[in-house]
Amino acid sequence: MFLLFHTMTPLIKSLYRKRRKKESILKYLMWLIHMWLGLLSCIIVFVMCLTGCLYAFKNQVIDFSNRDKVYIHSNGKSPIKPDQIKAELLRNNKELTSLLIPDHQGRSYVISYKENQLDKSGYYDQYTGKILGEADVGANRFFDMVLDIHRNLMMGNVGRQIVGASVLMFCILLISGLILWLPKKLKFLKQGLTVKLNAKFQRLNYDLHNTLGFYTFLILFFISITGLYVTYPWVKNALIISLGGSSIEAVANEKEDGNDAFGSLLEDMLEKQNEKKNLRNSQVASIDRILVSSDKYLPYHATTRIEMPNKDNPRYVVIKTNTHNLLGMMLPDEISFDKTGVFKTKELFSEKPLNKQFTALVKPLHTGEIMGLPSIILYFVVCLIGCSLPITGFLIWWHRVKKIK
């Protein structure tokens, strides 16, 4: 019993200290909060950042594992027209449902089709007319497991709540860490911005925790907030309202009351039903014609996805990924035509209200895919530093325990 008490005493003492002379109450409280929450959440935060690092390059790894299907050579040939692709599939009892046309000539098309009432997809060589096969599922299975750990530790809703609470603690840790980092005087600013590489281990460890935490604060905080957006409705509400939108409850009430927003949605649904009825026997416009028409409304070259009319939606839907902006962000613009090729709707990302823009981009903003490979590399480095923060923080605390001993 005495041995247990002797062992536990330094641990208990390490969780508390007296307020230092001239130390503000705010910084003292931030120190306590930072240490307590750090110890509570360090393992989960490490797992979240590690799985985030692994998941960052998902698309690149999948492309590499399917490189024999993704990367092709034109050999001086022109790509086969979408209408020819559709006709060739029909001859083989396959019904084309969507087509993804990349903006790079060295990449294959991705087609989705129905065969024997089953939905299938695969890579398609637009120069030879061959279906190259479906994607290798091995890499997908690995990343599905990583994502499951990242979302809920593979523990369902219980794990989801543990992760949510830990990420919430991490947000508080980032804010309290920033407050603790702030130098008392301007002359100490350089010390807080540099790592003394030739210092002893404890000083080096402290500098790595302190300085790297400051440099990655904004991105780590943004990643955490966008993660909480998915977990907690109150965070989602707060973000949407702060960006000029309506709360989830208000939207639900609008739906019940039949307000204008849902009235327009109902009107759109009725219009589509009328299209199904009135254009049932009309000739379907060619895919080539639809793509030419879409280029008139969205006059830029980009990765393009076209969805064919189906029983749920009687319209052609064309989605272009617009990267013609200052930061090169991948922003989706959408346009639709009825089955005869008559223009119906156009939704430019730039014209959407701020809250809808954020909602549309919350996933790529969280994963770093928003600007392609450059932002993915940035997020990877930041998440790697995020992995180090619980380790360096724990070592700072453990050094304190040893000093008390």
Coordinates of C-alpha atoms in Angstrom, one line a residue:
M1 CA 0.0 0.0 0.0
F2 CA 2.9 2.3 0.9
L3 CA 4.6 1.5 -2.3
L4 CA 1.5 2.3 -4.4
F5 CA 1.1 5.6 -2.5
H6 CA 4.8 6.4 -3.1
T7 CA 4.4 5.7 -6.8
M8 CA 1.2 7.7 -7.2
T9 CA 2.2 10.8 -5.3
P10 CA 4.5 12.2 -8.0
L11 CA 1.8 11.5 -10.7
I12 CA -0.8 13.4 -8.6
K13 CA 1.5 16.3 -7.9
S14 CA 2.4 16.6 -11.5
L15 CA -1.2 17.4 -12.4
Y16 CA -1.1 20.6 -10.3
R17 CA 1.2 23.4 -9.5
K18 CA 1.0 26.7 -7.7
R19 CA 0.5 29.9 -9.7
R20 CA 3.8 31.5 -10.5
K21 CA 4.8 35.0 -9.5
K22 CA 3.6 37.6 -12.1
E23 CA 1.7 34.8 -14.0
S24 CA -1.7 35.9 -15.2
I25 CA -4.8 33.9 -14.0
L26 CA -5.7 33.3 -17.7
K27 CA -2.3 31.7 -18.5
Y28 CA -2.4 29.7 -15.2
L29 CA -5.8 28.3 -16.0
M30 CA -4.8 27.6 -19.6
W31 CA -1.8 25.7 -18.4
L32 CA -4.0 23.4 -16.2
I33 CA -6.6 22.9 -18.9
H34 CA -3.9 22.2 -21.5
M35 CA -2.2 19.6 -19.4
W36 CA -5.4 17.8 -18.2
L37 CA -7.1 17.7 -21.6
G38 CA -3.9 16.8 -23.3
L39 CA -3.4 13.7 -21.0
L40 CA -7.1 12.7 -21.5
S41 CA -7.1 12.9 -25.3
C42 CA -3.5 12.3 -26.3
I43 CA -3.9 8.7 -27.5
I44 CA -7.1 9.4 -29.5
V45 CA -5.6 12.6 -31.0
F46 CA -2.5 10.7 -32.1
V47 CA -4.7 8.0 -33.8
M48 CA -6.8 10.7 -35.5
C49 CA -3.8 12.5 -36.9
L50 CA -2.1 9.2 -37.9
T51 CA -5.1 7.9 -39.8
G52 CA -5.5 11.4 -41.3
C53 CA -1.9 11.1 -42.6
L54 CA -2.7 7.7 -44.1
Y55 CA -5.9 8.7 -45.7
A56 CA -4.5 11.9 -47.2
F57 CA -3.1 10.1 -50.3
K58 CA -6.0 7.7 -50.8
N59 CA -6.7 8.8 -54.4
Q60 CA -3.0 8.8 -55.4
V61 CA -2.5 5.3 -53.9
I62 CA -5.6 3.9 -55.6
D63 CA -4.5 5.4 -58.9
F64 CA -1.1 3.8 -58.5
S65 CA -2.5 0.4 -57.6
N66 CA -4.6 0.7 -60.8
R67 CA -1.9 2.4 -62.9
D68 CA -2.3 -0.2 -65.7
K69 CA -5.9 0.9 -66.1
V70 CA -5.7 4.6 -65.1
Y71 CA -2.7 5.7 -67.2
I72 CA -3.0 5.2 -71.0
H73 CA -1.3 6.3 -74.3
S74 CA -3.1 7.9 -77.2
N75 CA -0.5 6.7 -79.8
G76 CA -1.6 9.6 -82.0
K77 CA -5.3 8.5 -82.0
S78 CA -8.3 10.8 -81.3
P79 CA -10.6 9.7 -78.4
I80 CA -13.8 7.8 -79.2
K81 CA -16.9 10.0 -79.0
P82 CA -19.2 9.4 -76.0
D83 CA -22.1 8.4 -78.4
Q84 CA -19.9 5.7 -79.9
I85 CA -19.0 4.5 -76.4
K86 CA -22.7 4.3 -75.6
A87 CA -23.6 2.4 -78.8
E88 CA -20.7 -0.1 -78.3
L89 CA -21.9 -0.8 -74.7
L90 CA -25.4 -1.3 -76.0
R91 CA -24.2 -3.9 -78.5
N92 CA -22.8 -5.8 -75.5
N93 CA -26.0 -5.5 -73.5
K94 CA -24.6 -2.7 -71.3
E95 CA -26.5 0.5 -70.6
L96 CA -24.3 3.6 -70.0
T97 CA -25.4 5.5 -66.9
S98 CA -22.6 8.0 -66.4
L99 CA -19.3 9.0 -67.9
L100 CA -16.3 10.7 -66.3
I101 CA -14.0 12.5 -68.7
P102 CA -10.7 13.6 -67.1
D103 CA -9.0 16.8 -68.1
H104 CA -5.7 14.9 -68.9
Q105 CA -5.3 13.0 -72.2
G106 CA -3.1 10.4 -70.5
R107 CA -5.9 9.2 -68.2
S108 CA -8.7 6.8 -69.0
Y109 CA -12.4 7.5 -68.8
V110 CA -14.4 6.1 -66.0
I111 CA -17.8 4.6 -67.0
S112 CA -20.7 3.4 -65.0
Y113 CA -23.3 1.1 -66.6
K114 CA -26.0 -1.4 -66.0
E115 CA -25.6 -5.0 -67.0
N116 CA -28.3 -7.6 -66.1
Q117 CA -29.9 -5.1 -63.8
L118 CA -26.6 -4.7 -61.9
D119 CA -24.7 -1.4 -61.5
K120 CA -21.1 -1.7 -62.5
S121 CA -18.2 0.7 -63.2
G122 CA -14.8 0.5 -64.7
Y123 CA -12.0 2.2 -66.5
Y124 CA -12.4 2.7 -70.3
D125 CA -9.6 3.3 -72.9
Q126 CA -11.1 6.0 -75.0
Y127 CA -8.5 5.4 -77.8
T128 CA -8.9 1.6 -78.2
G129 CA -12.6 1.3 -77.1
K130 CA -11.7 -1.4 -74.5
I131 CA -13.1 -1.7 -71.0
L132 CA -10.0 -2.0 -68.9
G133 CA -11.8 -3.5 -65.9
E134 CA -12.9 -2.5 -62.4
A135 CA -10.7 -0.8 -59.8
D136 CA -8.6 -3.1 -57.6
V137 CA -10.5 -3.3 -54.3
G138 CA -7.5 -4.1 -52.2
A139 CA -6.5 -0.5 -51.7
N140 CA -10.1 0.6 -51.2
R141 CA -10.6 -2.0 -48.4
F142 CA -7.5 -0.7 -46.6
F143 CA -8.6 2.9 -46.8
D144 CA -12.2 1.9 -45.7
M145 CA -10.6 0.4 -42.6
V146 CA -8.5 3.6 -42.0
L147 CA -11.6 5.7 -42.4
D148 CA -13.6 3.5 -40.0
I149 CA -10.8 4.0 -37.4
H150 CA -10.7 7.7 -38.1
R151 CA -14.4 8.1 -37.7
N152 CA -15.3 5.8 -34.8
L153 CA -12.2 3.7 -33.8
M154 CA -14.2 0.7 -35.3
M155 CA -16.5 0.9 -32.3
G156 CA -19.7 2.2 -33.9
N157 CA -21.6 5.1 -32.2
V158 CA -19.7 4.7 -28.9
G159 CA -16.4 5.2 -30.8
R160 CA -17.9 8.1 -32.7
Q161 CA -18.7 9.9 -29.4
I162 CA -15.2 9.2 -28.0
V163 CA -13.6 10.6 -31.2
G164 CA -15.9 13.6 -31.1
A165 CA -15.1 14.4 -27.5
S166 CA -11.4 14.0 -28.1
V167 CA -11.4 16.3 -31.1
L168 CA -13.4 18.9 -29.1
M169 CA -10.7 18.6 -26.5
F170 CA -8.1 19.0 -29.2
C171 CA -9.7 22.3 -30.3
I172 CA -9.5 23.6 -26.8
L173 CA -5.9 22.4 -26.6
L174 CA -5.0 24.3 -29.7
I175 CA -6.5 27.5 -28.3
S176 CA -5.0 27.1 -24.9
G177 CA -1.7 26.2 -26.5
L178 CA -1.8 29.4 -28.6
I179 CA -2.4 31.5 -25.4
L180 CA 0.5 29.8 -23.6
W181 CA 2.7 30.3 -26.6
L182 CA 2.1 34.1 -26.7
P183 CA 5.4 35.8 -25.5
K184 CA 5.2 38.3 -22.6
K185 CA 7.4 40.7 -24.5
L186 CA 8.2 41.2 -28.2
K187 CA 11.9 40.4 -27.7
F188 CA 10.9 36.8 -26.8
L189 CA 9.0 36.4 -30.1
K190 CA 12.0 34.9 -31.9
Q191 CA 12.4 32.2 -29.2
G192 CA 8.8 31.1 -29.8
L193 CA 9.3 30.9 -33.6
T194 CA 12.4 28.9 -33.7
V195 CA 13.6 25.4 -32.6
K196 CA 17.0 25.2 -31.0
L197 CA 18.3 22.1 -32.6
N198 CA 21.6 21.9 -30.7
A199 CA 19.9 22.1 -27.3
K200 CA 19.5 19.3 -24.8
F201 CA 16.7 16.8 -25.4
Q202 CA 14.2 18.4 -23.0
R203 CA 14.6 21.8 -24.5
L204 CA 14.5 20.5 -28.0
N205 CA 11.3 18.5 -27.2
Y206 CA 9.7 21.6 -25.7
D207 CA 10.6 23.7 -28.7
L208 CA 9.2 21.1 -31.1
H209 CA 5.9 21.0 -29.2
N210 CA 5.7 24.8 -28.7
T211 CA 6.9 26.1 -32.1
L212 CA 5.5 23.4 -34.4
G213 CA 2.2 23.7 -32.6
F214 CA 2.1 27.4 -33.4
Y215 CA 2.9 27.0 -37.0
T216 CA 0.2 24.3 -37.6
F217 CA -2.4 25.9 -35.3
L218 CA -4.7 27.4 -38.0
I219 CA -4.8 24.3 -40.3
L220 CA -5.2 21.8 -37.4
F221 CA -7.9 23.9 -35.9
F222 CA -9.7 24.1 -39.3
I223 CA -9.4 20.3 -39.8
S224 CA -10.8 19.7 -36.3
I225 CA -13.7 22.0 -36.7
T226 CA -14.7 20.5 -40.1
G227 CA -14.4 17.1 -38.4
L228 CA -16.8 18.2 -35.6
Y229 CA -19.2 19.5 -38.2
V230 CA -19.9 15.8 -39.2
T231 CA -20.1 14.6 -35.6
Y232 CA -22.1 17.2 -33.7
P233 CA -25.3 18.8 -35.1
W234 CA -24.8 21.8 -32.8
V235 CA -21.4 22.5 -34.5
K236 CA -23.0 22.1 -37.9
N237 CA -25.8 24.5 -36.8
A238 CA -23.3 27.1 -35.5
L239 CA -21.1 27.0 -38.7
I240 CA -24.1 27.2 -41.1
I241 CA -25.7 30.1 -39.1
S242 CA -22.4 31.9 -38.9
L243 CA -22.1 31.7 -42.7
G244 CA -25.6 33.1 -43.2
G245 CA -27.7 29.9 -43.4
S246 CA -30.6 28.6 -41.4
S247 CA -30.4 26.1 -38.5
I248 CA -31.4 22.5 -39.0
E249 CA -34.5 23.1 -36.8
A250 CA -35.5 26.1 -38.9
V251 CA -35.1 24.2 -42.1
A252 CA -37.3 21.4 -40.7
N253 CA -39.9 23.9 -39.7
E254 CA -39.8 25.5 -43.2
K255 CA -40.4 22.0 -44.6
E256 CA -43.4 21.5 -42.4
D257 CA -44.8 24.9 -43.2
G258 CA -44.2 24.6 -46.9
N259 CA -42.1 27.8 -47.2
D260 CA -40.6 29.1 -50.4
A261 CA -37.4 27.1 -50.3
F262 CA -39.3 23.9 -50.2
G263 CA -42.0 25.2 -52.5
S264 CA -39.4 25.7 -55.2
L265 CA -38.1 22.2 -54.5
L266 CA -41.6 20.8 -54.9
E267 CA -42.0 22.8 -58.1
D268 CA -38.8 21.3 -59.5
M269 CA -40.0 17.8 -58.6
L270 CA -43.4 18.4 -60.3
E271 CA -41.6 19.8 -63.4
K272 CA -39.5 16.7 -63.6
Q273 CA -42.6 14.5 -63.4
N274 CA -44.2 16.4 -66.2
E275 CA -41.0 15.9 -68.3
K276 CA -41.2 12.2 -67.7
K277 CA -44.8 12.2 -68.9
N278 CA -44.6 14.7 -71.8
L279 CA -41.2 13.6 -73.2
R280 CA -41.8 9.8 -72.8
N281 CA -41.8 9.2 -76.5
S282 CA -39.4 12.0 -77.5
Q283 CA -36.1 11.2 -79.1
V284 CA -33.2 11.3 -76.6
A285 CA -30.5 13.9 -77.4
S286 CA -27.0 12.6 -78.1
I287 CA -24.4 12.8 -75.4
D288 CA -22.1 14.6 -77.9
R289 CA -24.6 17.3 -78.4
I290 CA -25.2 17.7 -74.6
L291 CA -21.4 18.1 -74.0
V292 CA -21.2 20.7 -76.8
S293 CA -24.1 22.6 -75.3
S294 CA -22.7 22.4 -71.8
D295 CA -19.4 24.0 -73.1
K296 CA -21.4 27.0 -74.2
Y297 CA -22.8 27.6 -70.7
L298 CA -19.6 26.5 -68.9
P299 CA -16.9 27.7 -71.3
Y300 CA -13.7 26.2 -69.8
H301 CA -11.8 22.9 -70.0
A302 CA -12.1 20.7 -66.9
T303 CA -12.8 17.2 -65.6
T304 CA -16.4 16.6 -66.7
R305 CA -18.9 14.1 -65.4
I306 CA -22.2 13.5 -67.3
E307 CA -25.1 11.5 -65.9
M308 CA -27.7 10.1 -68.2
P309 CA -31.4 10.5 -67.8
N310 CA -32.9 7.7 -65.6
K311 CA -36.1 6.8 -63.8
D312 CA -35.3 9.0 -60.8
N313 CA -34.0 12.0 -62.8
P314 CA -35.2 12.5 -66.4
R315 CA -32.5 15.0 -67.2
Y316 CA -28.9 15.0 -68.4
V317 CA -26.7 16.4 -65.6
V318 CA -23.2 17.7 -66.4
I319 CA -20.8 18.5 -63.6
K320 CA -17.5 20.3 -64.3
T321 CA -14.8 20.7 -61.8
N322 CA -13.8 24.3 -62.1
T323 CA -10.1 25.1 -61.1
H324 CA -9.9 28.5 -62.8
N325 CA -9.6 30.5 -59.6
L326 CA -6.9 32.2 -57.6
L327 CA -6.0 29.2 -55.5
G328 CA -6.8 26.5 -58.0
M329 CA -9.5 25.0 -55.8
M330 CA -11.7 22.3 -57.3
L331 CA -15.2 23.9 -57.3
P332 CA -18.1 22.0 -58.9
D333 CA -20.4 23.8 -61.5
E334 CA -23.5 22.0 -62.5
I335 CA -25.8 22.3 -65.5
S336 CA -28.8 20.2 -66.6
F337 CA -30.8 19.5 -69.8
D338 CA -34.0 17.6 -70.5
K339 CA -33.7 14.4 -72.5
T340 CA -34.2 16.3 -75.7
G341 CA -31.3 18.6 -75.0
V342 CA -33.2 21.7 -73.9
F343 CA -31.4 23.7 -71.3
K344 CA -33.0 23.6 -67.8
T345 CA -30.8 24.7 -65.0
K346 CA -27.3 26.1 -64.2
E347 CA -25.7 26.1 -60.7
L348 CA -22.4 28.0 -60.6
F349 CA -20.5 27.4 -57.3
S350 CA -19.5 31.0 -57.3
E351 CA -23.2 32.1 -57.2
K352 CA -24.2 29.9 -54.2
P353 CA -24.5 31.5 -50.8
L354 CA -21.5 31.1 -48.5
N355 CA -23.2 28.5 -46.2
K356 CA -24.0 26.3 -49.2
Q357 CA -20.5 26.6 -50.6
F358 CA -19.1 25.5 -47.3
T359 CA -21.6 22.5 -47.1
A360 CA -20.6 21.4 -50.6
L361 CA -16.9 21.5 -49.8
V362 CA -16.7 20.4 -46.2
K363 CA -15.3 17.0 -47.1
P364 CA -12.5 18.1 -49.5
L365 CA -11.8 21.0 -47.0
H366 CA -11.4 18.4 -44.2
T367 CA -9.3 15.9 -46.2
G368 CA -7.2 18.5 -48.1
E369 CA -8.3 17.4 -51.6
I370 CA -9.7 20.9 -52.3
M371 CA -6.6 22.0 -54.2
G372 CA -5.4 18.7 -55.4
L373 CA -1.9 17.3 -54.7
P374 CA -0.3 20.5 -53.3
S375 CA -3.0 20.8 -50.5
I376 CA -2.8 17.1 -49.9
I377 CA 0.9 17.3 -49.3
L378 CA 0.4 20.3 -47.0
Y379 CA -2.3 18.5 -45.0
F380 CA -0.1 15.4 -44.7
V381 CA 2.8 17.4 -43.2
V382 CA 0.5 19.2 -40.8
C383 CA -1.2 15.9 -39.7
L384 CA 2.3 14.4 -39.2
I385 CA 3.2 17.3 -36.9
G386 CA -0.2 16.8 -35.3
C387 CA 0.9 13.2 -34.5
S388 CA 4.0 14.6 -32.8
L389 CA 2.2 17.0 -30.5
P390 CA 0.6 14.4 -28.2
I391 CA 4.1 12.6 -28.0
T392 CA 6.1 15.8 -27.3
G393 CA 3.4 17.0 -24.9
F394 CA 3.4 13.7 -23.0
L395 CA 7.2 13.8 -22.7
I396 CA 7.1 17.3 -21.3
W397 CA 4.6 16.0 -18.6
W398 CA 6.7 12.9 -17.9
H399 CA 9.8 15.0 -17.4
R400 CA 7.8 16.9 -14.8
V401 CA 6.9 13.7 -13.0
K402 CA 10.5 12.6 -12.9
K403 CA 11.5 16.0 -11.5
I404 CA 8.9 15.6 -8.7
K405 CA 10.2 12.1 -7.9

